[in-house]
């Protein structure tokens, strides 16, 4: 499912990056994926996905 339409980034990509690089923050994620750099509508959902990943650590 696409989370960030502007950059064509899916929830799977976000989860993969979070797991592979042990990313726990939006700031850290954005150093790897350009999520939320345009309109910003995806920021909230991206944070929720990161929170879910943290719960599974
Ligand atoms: Fe992610 Fe627009 S939907 S920046």
mmCIF file of N, CA and C and ligand atoms in Angstrom:
data_model
loop_
_atom_site.group_PDB
_atom_site.id
_atom_site.type_symbol
_atom_site.label_atom_id
_atom_site.label_comp_id
_atom_site.label_asym_id
_atom_site.label_seq_id
_atom_site.Cartn_x
_atom_site.Cartn_y
_atom_site.Cartn_z
ATOM 1 N N UNK A 1 0.846 -1.190 0.000
ATOM 2 C CA UNK A 1 0.000 0.000 0.000
ATOM 3 C C UNK A 1 0.889 1.250 0.000
ATOM 4 N N UNK A 2 0.530 2.183 -0.862
ATOM 5 C CA UNK A 2 1.308 3.429 -0.879
ATOM 6 C C UNK A 2 0.977 4.288 0.336
ATOM 7 N N UNK A 3 2.013 4.760 0.975
ATOM 8 C CA UNK A 3 1.856 5.689 2.099
ATOM 9 C C UNK A 3 2.126 7.101 1.603
ATOM 10 N N UNK A 4 3.218 7.242 0.880
ATOM 11 C CA UNK A 4 3.598 8.548 0.334
ATOM 12 C C UNK A 4 3.396 8.515 -1.183
ATOM 13 N N UNK A 5 2.339 9.166 -1.610
ATOM 14 C CA UNK A 5 2.037 9.178 -3.044
ATOM 15 C C UNK A 5 3.004 10.071 -3.812
ATOM 16 N N UNK A 6 3.425 11.144 -3.208
ATOM 17 C CA UNK A 6 4.328 12.077 -3.899
ATOM 18 C C UNK A 6 5.643 11.402 -4.291
ATOM 19 N N UNK A 7 6.142 10.540 -3.407
ATOM 20 C CA UNK A 7 7.428 9.894 -3.652
ATOM 21 C C UNK A 7 7.273 8.407 -3.975
ATOM 22 N N UNK A 8 6.018 7.951 -4.085
ATOM 23 C CA UNK A 8 5.729 6.539 -4.398
ATOM 24 C C UNK A 8 6.429 5.580 -3.431
ATOM 25 N N UNK A 9 6.197 5.806 -2.145
ATOM 26 C CA UNK A 9 6.812 4.974 -1.102
ATOM 27 C C UNK A 9 5.719 4.169 -0.404
ATOM 28 N N UNK A 10 5.967 2.874 -0.276
ATOM 29 C CA UNK A 10 4.976 1.982 0.324
ATOM 30 C C UNK A 10 5.269 1.726 1.801
ATOM 31 N N UNK A 11 4.256 1.192 2.495
ATOM 32 C CA UNK A 11 4.460 0.824 3.895
ATOM 33 C C UNK A 11 5.521 -0.259 4.013
ATOM 34 N N UNK A 12 5.581 -1.148 3.032
ATOM 35 C CA UNK A 12 6.572 -2.223 3.057
ATOM 36 C C UNK A 12 7.992 -1.653 2.996
ATOM 37 N N UNK A 13 8.187 -0.654 2.166
ATOM 38 C CA UNK A 13 9.513 -0.020 2.082
ATOM 39 C C UNK A 13 9.889 0.613 3.416
ATOM 40 N N UNK A 14 8.928 1.282 4.035
ATOM 41 C CA UNK A 14 9.190 1.926 5.324
ATOM 42 C C UNK A 14 9.556 0.872 6.367
ATOM 43 N N UNK A 15 8.784 -0.208 6.419
ATOM 44 C CA UNK A 15 9.063 -1.282 7.388
ATOM 45 C C UNK A 15 10.425 -1.927 7.121
ATOM 46 N N UNK A 16 10.727 -2.165 5.861
ATOM 47 C CA UNK A 16 12.015 -2.780 5.527
ATOM 48 C C UNK A 16 13.185 -1.912 5.967
ATOM 49 N N UNK A 17 13.089 -0.614 5.716
ATOM 50 C CA UNK A 17 14.165 0.301 6.112
ATOM 51 C C UNK A 17 14.268 0.359 7.637
ATOM 52 N N UNK A 18 13.127 0.419 8.302
ATOM 53 C CA UNK A 18 13.126 0.484 9.770
ATOM 54 C C UNK A 18 13.820 -0.737 10.358
ATOM 55 N N UNK A 19 13.543 -1.897 9.799
ATOM 56 C CA UNK A 19 14.140 -3.141 10.323
ATOM 57 C C UNK A 19 15.608 -3.254 9.951
ATOM 58 N N UNK A 20 15.907 -2.998 8.696
ATOM 59 C CA UNK A 20 17.281 -3.188 8.223
ATOM 60 C C UNK A 20 18.263 -2.216 8.885
ATOM 61 N N UNK A 21 17.841 -0.967 9.026
ATOM 62 C CA UNK A 21 18.756 0.058 9.548
ATOM 63 C C UNK A 21 18.459 0.439 10.991
ATOM 64 N N UNK A 22 17.538 -0.273 11.618
ATOM 65 C CA UNK A 22 17.158 0.002 13.013
ATOM 66 C C UNK A 22 16.739 1.467 13.196
ATOM 67 N N UNK A 23 15.940 1.932 12.259
ATOM 68 C CA UNK A 23 15.463 3.315 12.298
ATOM 69 C C UNK A 23 14.288 3.410 13.263
ATOM 70 N N UNK A 24 14.334 4.366 14.162
ATOM 71 C CA UNK A 24 13.255 4.503 15.145
ATOM 72 C C UNK A 24 12.569 5.862 15.075
ATOM 73 N N UNK A 25 13.061 6.753 14.240
ATOM 74 C CA UNK A 25 12.451 8.086 14.172
ATOM 75 C C UNK A 25 12.197 8.485 12.729
ATOM 76 N N UNK A 26 11.294 9.432 12.571
ATOM 77 C CA UNK A 26 10.999 9.952 11.239
ATOM 78 C C UNK A 26 12.247 10.600 10.639
ATOM 79 N N UNK A 27 12.972 11.309 11.469
ATOM 80 C CA UNK A 27 14.190 11.973 11.003
ATOM 81 C C UNK A 27 15.186 10.951 10.443
ATOM 82 N N UNK A 28 15.353 9.862 11.180
ATOM 83 C CA UNK A 28 16.264 8.813 10.730
ATOM 84 C C UNK A 28 15.794 8.162 9.447
ATOM 85 N N UNK A 29 14.499 7.943 9.365
ATOM 86 C CA UNK A 29 13.930 7.329 8.166
ATOM 87 C C UNK A 29 14.164 8.206 6.946
ATOM 88 N N UNK A 30 14.001 9.499 7.140
ATOM 89 C CA UNK A 30 14.111 10.430 6.017
ATOM 90 C C UNK A 30 15.539 10.603 5.524
ATOM 91 N N UNK A 31 16.488 10.103 6.275
ATOM 92 C CA UNK A 31 17.871 10.118 5.772
ATOM 93 C C UNK A 31 18.071 9.024 4.733
ATOM 94 N N UNK A 32 17.125 8.078 4.718
ATOM 95 C CA UNK A 32 17.235 6.949 3.790
ATOM 96 C C UNK A 32 16.146 6.999 2.713
ATOM 97 N N UNK A 33 14.928 7.334 3.124
ATOM 98 C CA UNK A 33 13.801 7.410 2.190
ATOM 99 C C UNK A 33 13.284 8.853 2.148
ATOM 100 N N UNK A 34 12.914 9.341 0.951
ATOM 101 C CA UNK A 34 12.450 10.734 0.856
ATOM 102 C C UNK A 34 10.973 10.904 1.222
ATOM 103 N N UNK A 35 10.524 10.159 2.205
ATOM 104 C CA UNK A 35 9.112 10.206 2.586
ATOM 105 C C UNK A 35 8.752 11.570 3.206
ATOM 106 N N UNK A 36 7.629 12.127 2.780
ATOM 107 C CA UNK A 36 7.143 13.368 3.374
ATOM 108 C C UNK A 36 7.846 14.632 2.945
ATOM 109 N N UNK A 37 8.591 14.579 1.891
ATOM 110 C CA UNK A 37 9.354 15.778 1.493
ATOM 111 C C UNK A 37 8.551 16.740 0.633
ATOM 112 N N UNK A 38 7.400 16.269 0.156
ATOM 113 C CA UNK A 38 6.604 17.153 -0.705
ATOM 114 C C UNK A 38 5.425 17.749 0.074
ATOM 115 N N UNK A 39 4.268 17.128 -0.022
ATOM 116 C CA UNK A 39 3.079 17.724 0.603
ATOM 117 C C UNK A 39 2.993 17.469 2.109
ATOM 118 N N UNK A 40 3.624 16.396 2.579
ATOM 119 C CA UNK A 40 3.632 16.102 4.005
ATOM 120 C C UNK A 40 2.415 15.356 4.534
ATOM 121 N N UNK A 41 1.487 15.008 3.651
ATOM 122 C CA UNK A 41 0.263 14.319 4.097
ATOM 123 C C UNK A 41 0.538 12.919 4.638
ATOM 124 N N UNK A 42 1.659 12.371 4.297
ATOM 125 C CA UNK A 42 1.985 11.002 4.693
ATOM 126 C C UNK A 42 2.715 10.913 6.033
ATOM 127 N N UNK A 43 3.063 12.030 6.613
ATOM 128 C CA UNK A 43 3.895 12.040 7.822
ATOM 129 C C UNK A 43 3.223 11.285 8.973
ATOM 130 N N UNK A 44 1.947 11.559 9.191
ATOM 131 C CA UNK A 44 1.251 10.933 10.310
ATOM 132 C C UNK A 44 1.240 9.400 10.165
ATOM 133 N N UNK A 45 0.885 8.939 8.995
ATOM 134 C CA UNK A 45 0.825 7.494 8.780
ATOM 135 C C UNK A 45 2.229 6.875 8.877
ATOM 136 N N UNK A 46 3.222 7.587 8.401
ATOM 137 C CA UNK A 46 4.598 7.078 8.499
ATOM 138 C C UNK A 46 5.001 6.930 9.958
ATOM 139 N N UNK A 47 4.650 7.914 10.773
ATOM 140 C CA UNK A 47 4.955 7.823 12.214
ATOM 141 C C UNK A 47 4.257 6.626 12.844
ATOM 142 N N UNK A 48 3.016 6.397 12.453
ATOM 143 C CA UNK A 48 2.263 5.255 12.991
ATOM 144 C C UNK A 48 2.928 3.939 12.605
ATOM 145 N N UNK A 49 3.398 3.837 11.396
ATOM 146 C CA UNK A 49 4.086 2.614 10.952
ATOM 147 C C UNK A 49 5.367 2.416 11.758
ATOM 148 N N UNK A 50 6.106 3.490 11.970
ATOM 149 C CA UNK A 50 7.334 3.380 12.765
ATOM 150 C C UNK A 50 7.013 2.950 14.200
ATOM 151 N N UNK A 51 5.941 3.488 14.756
ATOM 152 C CA UNK A 51 5.536 3.094 16.115
ATOM 153 C C UNK A 51 5.207 1.609 16.159
ATOM 154 N N UNK A 52 4.514 1.122 15.146
ATOM 155 C CA UNK A 52 4.191 -0.311 15.081
ATOM 156 C C UNK A 52 5.462 -1.147 15.038
ATOM 157 N N UNK A 53 6.408 -0.706 14.244
ATOM 158 C CA UNK A 53 7.671 -1.448 14.140
ATOM 159 C C UNK A 53 8.404 -1.456 15.470
ATOM 160 N N UNK A 54 8.360 -0.344 16.187
ATOM 161 C CA UNK A 54 9.029 -0.271 17.494
ATOM 162 C C UNK A 54 8.422 -1.262 18.477
ATOM 163 N N UNK A 55 7.132 -1.432 18.379
ATOM 164 C CA UNK A 55 6.458 -2.374 19.290
ATOM 165 C C UNK A 55 6.885 -3.812 19.028
ATOM 166 N N UNK A 56 7.366 -4.085 17.818
ATOM 167 C CA UNK A 56 7.774 -5.446 17.481
ATOM 168 C C UNK A 56 9.266 -5.684 17.650
ATOM 169 N N UNK A 57 9.970 -4.717 18.184
ATOM 170 C CA UNK A 57 11.416 -4.904 18.404
ATOM 171 C C UNK A 57 11.670 -5.852 19.563
HETATM 172 FE FE1 LIG B 1 4.233 12.022 1.068
HETATM 173 FE FE2 LIG B 1 3.063 13.961 -0.291
HETATM 174 S S1 LIG B 1 2.269 12.047 0.222
HETATM 175 S S2 LIG B 1 4.991 13.992 0.633
#
